[in-house]
PDB file of C-alpha atoms in Angstrom:
ATOM      1  CA  UNK H 231     -14.847 -62.822  -4.603  1.00  0.00           C
ATOM      2  CA  UNK H 232     -12.143 -64.248  -2.355  1.00  0.00           C
ATOM      3  CA  UNK H 233     -10.504 -61.796   0.016  1.00  0.00           C
ATOM      4  CA  UNK H 234      -6.762 -61.789  -0.738  1.00  0.00           C
ATOM      5  CA  UNK H 235      -5.414 -59.193   1.724  1.00  0.00           C
ATOM      6  CA  UNK H 236      -6.404 -56.041   3.576  1.00  0.00           C
ATOM      7  CA  UNK H 237      -5.409 -53.961   0.533  1.00  0.00           C
ATOM      8  CA  UNK H 238      -4.317 -54.667  -3.033  1.00  0.00           C
ATOM      9  CA  UNK H 239      -1.887 -52.702  -5.215  1.00  0.00           C
ATOM     10  CA  UNK H 240      -2.902 -52.324  -8.868  1.00  0.00           C
ATOM     11  CA  UNK H 241      -0.395 -49.771 -10.240  1.00  0.00           C
ATOM     12  CA  UNK H 242       2.758 -47.851  -9.348  1.00  0.00           C
ATOM     13  CA  UNK H 243       4.120 -44.367  -9.917  1.00  0.00           C
ATOM     14  CA  UNK H 244       7.852 -44.246 -10.462  1.00  0.00           C
ATOM     15  CA  UNK H 245      10.026 -41.765  -8.625  1.00  0.00           C
ATOM     16  CA  UNK H 246      13.571 -40.724  -9.441  1.00  0.00           C
ATOM     17  CA  UNK H 247      15.598 -43.631 -10.790  1.00  0.00           C
ATOM     18  CA  UNK H 248      14.301 -46.584 -12.775  1.00  0.00           C
ATOM     19  CA  UNK H 249      13.700 -48.888  -9.835  1.00  0.00           C
ATOM     20  CA  UNK H 250      12.284 -46.420  -7.329  1.00  0.00           C
ATOM     21  CA  UNK H 251       8.559 -46.266  -6.659  1.00  0.00           C
ATOM     22  CA  UNK H 252       7.167 -43.049  -5.177  1.00  0.00           C
ATOM     23  CA  UNK H 253       3.448 -43.911  -4.952  1.00  0.00           C
ATOM     24  CA  UNK H 254       1.183 -46.913  -5.382  1.00  0.00           C
ATOM     25  CA  UNK H 255      -2.444 -47.173  -6.364  1.00  0.00           C
ATOM     26  CA  UNK H 256      -4.308 -49.234  -3.764  1.00  0.00           C
ATOM     27  CA  UNK H 257      -7.824 -50.581  -3.296  1.00  0.00           C
ATOM     28  CA  UNK H 258      -9.319 -51.931  -0.099  1.00  0.00           C
ATOM     29  CA  UNK H 259     -10.057 -55.646  -0.530  1.00  0.00           C
ATOM     30  CA  UNK H 260     -13.630 -56.212   0.655  1.00  0.00           C
ATOM     31  CA  UNK H 261     -15.629 -59.437   0.616  1.00  0.00           C
ATOM     32  CA  UNK H 262     -17.823 -58.208  -2.240  1.00  0.00           C
ATOM     33  CA  UNK H 263     -15.068 -56.568  -4.316  1.00  0.00           C
ATOM     34  CA  UNK H 264     -12.534 -53.769  -4.415  1.00  0.00           C
ATOM     35  CA  UNK H 265     -13.023 -50.133  -3.482  1.00  0.00           C
ATOM     36  CA  UNK H 266     -12.186 -47.235  -5.799  1.00  0.00           C
ATOM     37  CA  UNK H 267      -8.445 -46.648  -6.287  1.00  0.00           C
ATOM     38  CA  UNK H 268      -6.509 -44.381  -3.962  1.00  0.00           C
ATOM     39  CA  UNK H 269      -2.968 -43.106  -4.502  1.00  0.00           C
ATOM     40  CA  UNK H 270      -0.634 -43.203  -1.479  1.00  0.00           C
ATOM     41  CA  UNK H 271       3.138 -42.911  -1.092  1.00  0.00           C
ATOM     42  CA  UNK H 272       5.361 -45.915  -0.464  1.00  0.00           C
ATOM     43  CA  UNK H 273       6.312 -44.705   3.047  1.00  0.00           C
ATOM     44  CA  UNK H 274       2.668 -45.003   4.083  1.00  0.00           C
ATOM     45  CA  UNK H 275       2.540 -48.529   2.593  1.00  0.00           C
ATOM     46  CA  UNK H 276       5.702 -49.471   4.489  1.00  0.00           C
ATOM     47  CA  UNK H 277       4.273 -48.117   7.744  1.00  0.00           C
ATOM     48  CA  UNK H 278       1.022 -50.057   7.281  1.00  0.00           C
ATOM     49  CA  UNK H 279       2.882 -53.304   6.499  1.00  0.00           C
ATOM     50  CA  UNK H 280       5.005 -52.856   9.646  1.00  0.00           C
ATOM     51  CA  UNK H 281       1.740 -52.518  11.634  1.00  0.00           C
ATOM     52  CA  UNK H 282       0.508 -55.872  10.291  1.00  0.00           C
ATOM     53  CA  UNK H 283      -1.749 -54.689   7.446  1.00  0.00           C
ATOM     54  CA  UNK H 284      -1.390 -56.989   4.434  1.00  0.00           C
ATOM     55  CA  UNK H 285      -0.895 -55.934   0.802  1.00  0.00           C
ATOM     56  CA  UNK H 286      -0.659 -57.981  -2.393  1.00  0.00           C
ATOM     57  CA  UNK H 287      -0.219 -56.999  -6.012  1.00  0.00           C
ATOM     58  CA  UNK H 288      -3.054 -57.637  -8.462  1.00  0.00           C
ATOM     59  CA  UNK H 289      -3.250 -57.688 -12.242  1.00  0.00           C
ATOM     60  CA  UNK H 290      -6.264 -56.968 -14.425  1.00  0.00           C
ATOM     61  CA  UNK H 291      -7.362 -60.082 -16.355  1.00  0.00           C
ATOM     62  CA  UNK H 292     -10.255 -58.394 -18.158  1.00  0.00           C
ATOM     63  CA  UNK H 293     -12.724 -55.585 -17.554  1.00  0.00           C
ATOM     64  CA  UNK H 294     -14.277 -57.254 -14.489  1.00  0.00           C
ATOM     65  CA  UNK H 295     -11.646 -59.705 -13.227  1.00  0.00           C
ATOM     66  CA  UNK H 296      -8.394 -59.395 -11.329  1.00  0.00           C
ATOM     67  CA  UNK H 297      -5.656 -61.968 -10.721  1.00  0.00           C
ATOM     68  CA  UNK H 298      -3.842 -62.087  -7.373  1.00  0.00           C
ATOM     69  CA  UNK H 299      -0.118 -61.435  -7.485  1.00  0.00           C
ATOM     70  CA  UNK H 300       2.459 -61.609  -4.685  1.00  0.00           C
ATOM     71  CA  UNK H 301       2.554 -60.430  -1.076  1.00  0.00           C
ATOM     72  CA  UNK H 302       4.287 -57.076  -0.616  1.00  0.00           C
ATOM     73  CA  UNK H 303       7.116 -56.805   1.928  1.00  0.00           C
ATOM     74  CA  UNK H 304       9.009 -53.812   3.245  1.00  0.00           C
ATOM     75  CA  UNK H 305      12.408 -53.156   4.793  1.00  0.00           C
ATOM     76  CA  UNK H 306      14.690 -50.255   5.585  1.00  0.00           C
ATOM     77  CA  UNK H 307      18.267 -50.180   4.279  1.00  0.00           C
ATOM     78  CA  UNK H 308      20.676 -47.285   4.857  1.00  0.00           C
ATOM     79  CA  UNK H 309      17.772 -45.166   6.139  1.00  0.00           C
ATOM     80  CA  UNK H 310      15.668 -45.637   2.987  1.00  0.00           C
ATOM     81  CA  UNK H 311      12.369 -47.544   2.791  1.00  0.00           C
ATOM     82  CA  UNK H 312      11.868 -50.165   0.081  1.00  0.00           C
ATOM     83  CA  UNK H 313       8.850 -52.237  -0.946  1.00  0.00           C
ATOM     84  CA  UNK H 314       9.242 -55.529  -2.817  1.00  0.00           C
ATOM     85  CA  UNK H 315       7.453 -58.758  -3.643  1.00  0.00           C
ATOM     86  CA  UNK H 316      10.623 -60.845  -3.214  1.00  0.00           C
ATOM     87  CA  UNK H 317      13.044 -61.294  -0.305  1.00  0.00           C
ATOM     88  CA  UNK H 318      15.990 -59.504  -1.920  1.00  0.00           C
ATOM     89  CA  UNK H 319      17.428 -56.796   0.335  1.00  0.00           C
ATOM     90  CA  UNK H 320      18.754 -54.522  -2.386  1.00  0.00           C
ATOM     91  CA  UNK H 321      18.447 -50.736  -2.632  1.00  0.00           C
ATOM     92  CA  UNK H 322      15.512 -50.680  -5.046  1.00  0.00           C
ATOM     93  CA  UNK H 323      11.775 -51.251  -5.093  1.00  0.00           C
ATOM     94  CA  UNK H 324      10.242 -54.138  -7.024  1.00  0.00           C
ATOM     95  CA  UNK H 325       6.528 -54.912  -7.257  1.00  0.00           C
ATOM     96  CA  UNK H 326       6.829 -56.986 -10.409  1.00  0.00           C
ATOM     97  CA  UNK H 327       5.305 -55.873 -13.690  1.00  0.00           C
ATOM     98  CA  UNK H 328       2.528 -53.658 -12.378  1.00  0.00           C
ATOM     99  CA  UNK H 329       1.409 -50.943 -14.788  1.00  0.00           C
ATOM    100  CA  UNK H 330       2.437 -47.369 -14.079  1.00  0.00           C
ATOM    101  CA  UNK H 331      -0.158 -44.862 -13.044  1.00  0.00           C
ATOM    102  CA  UNK H 332      -0.770 -42.407 -15.859  1.00  0.00           C
ATOM    103  CA  UNK H 333      -0.593 -38.741 -14.864  1.00  0.00           C
ATOM    104  CA  UNK H 334      -4.227 -38.310 -15.871  1.00  0.00           C
ATOM    105  CA  UNK H 335      -5.293 -41.159 -13.572  1.00  0.00           C
ATOM    106  CA  UNK H 336      -3.382 -39.551 -10.696  1.00  0.00           C
ATOM    107  CA  UNK H 337      -5.262 -36.302 -11.182  1.00  0.00           C
ATOM    108  CA  UNK H 338      -8.593 -38.123 -11.328  1.00  0.00           C
ATOM    109  CA  UNK H 339      -7.996 -40.081  -8.134  1.00  0.00           C
ATOM    110  CA  UNK H 340      -6.936 -36.980  -6.211  1.00  0.00           C
ATOM    111  CA  UNK H 341      -9.852 -34.785  -7.280  1.00  0.00           C
ATOM    112  CA  UNK H 342     -12.391 -34.305  -4.548  1.00  0.00           C
ATOM    113  CA  UNK H 343     -15.941 -35.211  -5.455  1.00  0.00           C
ATOM    114  CA  UNK H 344     -18.025 -32.319  -6.673  1.00  0.00           C
ATOM    115  CA  UNK H 345     -20.257 -30.781  -4.033  1.00  0.00           C
ATOM    116  CA  UNK H 346     -23.851 -31.806  -4.276  1.00  0.00           C
ATOM    117  CA  UNK H 347     -26.051 -29.133  -5.830  1.00  0.00           C
ATOM    118  CA  UNK H 348     -28.179 -27.212  -3.402  1.00  0.00           C
ATOM    119  CA  UNK H 349     -31.726 -28.535  -3.400  1.00  0.00           C
ATOM    120  CA  UNK H 350     -34.166 -26.218  -5.065  1.00  0.00           C
ATOM    121  CA  UNK H 351     -36.647 -24.722  -2.611  1.00  0.00           C
ATOM    122  CA  UNK H 352     -40.128 -26.037  -3.000  1.00  0.00           C
ATOM    123  CA  UNK H 353     -42.378 -23.505  -4.706  1.00  0.00           C
ATOM    124  CA  UNK H 354     -44.683 -21.748  -2.306  1.00  0.00           C
ATOM    125  CA  UNK H 355     -48.329 -22.262  -3.105  1.00  0.00           C
ATOM    126  CA  UNK H 356     -49.861 -19.160  -4.571  1.00  0.00           C
ATOM    127  CA  UNK H 357     -52.251 -17.520  -2.181  1.00  0.00           C
ATOM    128  CA  UNK H 358     -55.614 -16.819  -3.705  1.00  0.00           C
ATOM    129  CA  UNK H 359     -57.047 -13.438  -2.774  1.00  0.00           C
ATOM    130  CA  UNK H 360     -59.802 -13.773  -0.265  1.00  0.00           C
ATOM    131  CA  UNK H 361     -63.087 -13.561  -2.050  1.00  0.00           C
ATOM    132  CA  UNK H 362     -65.425 -10.881  -0.783  1.00  0.00           C
ATOM    133  CA  UNK H 363     -69.046 -11.835  -0.589  1.00  0.00           C
ATOM    134  CA  UNK H 364     -71.078 -10.331  -3.335  1.00  0.00           C
ATOM    135  CA  UNK H 365     -73.218  -7.419  -2.135  1.00  0.00           C
ATOM    136  CA  UNK H 366     -76.862  -8.244  -1.718  1.00  0.00           C
ATOM    137  CA  UNK H 367     -79.083  -6.309  -4.054  1.00  0.00           C
ATOM    138  CA  UNK H 368     -81.053  -3.587  -2.409  1.00  0.00           C
ATOM    139  CA  UNK H 369     -84.582  -4.617  -1.907  1.00  0.00           C
ATOM    140  CA  UNK H 370     -87.169  -2.515  -3.648  1.00  0.00           C
ATOM    141  CA  UNK H 371     -90.183  -1.510  -1.629  1.00  0.00           C
ATOM    142  CA  UNK H 372     -93.174  -3.692  -2.169  1.00  0.00           C
ATOM    143  CA  UNK H 373     -96.056  -1.852  -3.810  1.00  0.00           C
ATOM    144  CA  UNK H 374     -99.001  -1.216  -1.524  1.00  0.00           C
ATOM    145  CA  UNK H 375    -102.372  -1.725  -3.017  1.00  0.00           C
ATOM    146  CA  UNK H 376    -104.864   1.121  -2.826  1.00  0.00           C
ATOM    147  CA  UNK H 377    -107.808  -0.692  -1.454  1.00  0.00           C
ATOM    148  CA  UNK H 378    -110.315   1.843  -2.773  1.00  0.00           C
ATOM    149  CA  UNK H 379    -109.187   1.878  -6.383  1.00  0.00           C
ATOM    150  CA  UNK H 380    -107.324  -1.426  -6.597  1.00  0.00           C
ATOM    151  CA  UNK H 381    -104.257   0.363  -7.915  1.00  0.00           C
ATOM    152  CA  UNK H 382    -100.847  -0.154  -6.468  1.00  0.00           C
ATOM    153  CA  UNK H 383     -98.987   2.782  -5.013  1.00  0.00           C
ATOM    154  CA  UNK H 384     -95.288   3.111  -4.684  1.00  0.00           C
ATOM    155  CA  UNK H 385     -93.813   5.026  -1.851  1.00  0.00           C
ATOM    156  CA  UNK H 386     -91.097   7.313  -2.770  1.00  0.00           C
ATOM    157  CA  UNK H 387     -88.312   7.711  -0.199  1.00  0.00           C
ATOM    158  CA  UNK H 388     -87.349  11.222  -1.007  1.00  0.00           C
TER     159      UNK H 388
END
């Protein structure tokens, strides 16, 4: 995508009076495309233009394409700031036939992103109870043979 200006204006929000603009919807014009829209007031636009930052109007051709419009200029007359795409020095704003920003769109662009959910703690491995060694069976006394009779005797530990 060709870079047209520092910023582009895609919509306007009208103020009091038919030809007065209170806010504009802008996007930063990057080499790879446009950023998400941001709503700012026309005084901020005027200030940026006076500092050398460039703005143009753009129009949506289809879902993925925009058409470049005209360069935006600013001037002050009788203490009021005006933004226009032509050189007329009249007491009104004029950015051509840009669409107006719907109230719903304004709300959506001003909503802060939702906070990221807290990560769930990793489950602790269950500790297995220490196994106790099995008791050794008691050894039974070995029978002693009676050498005289050949019988085995058992000693009783009483």
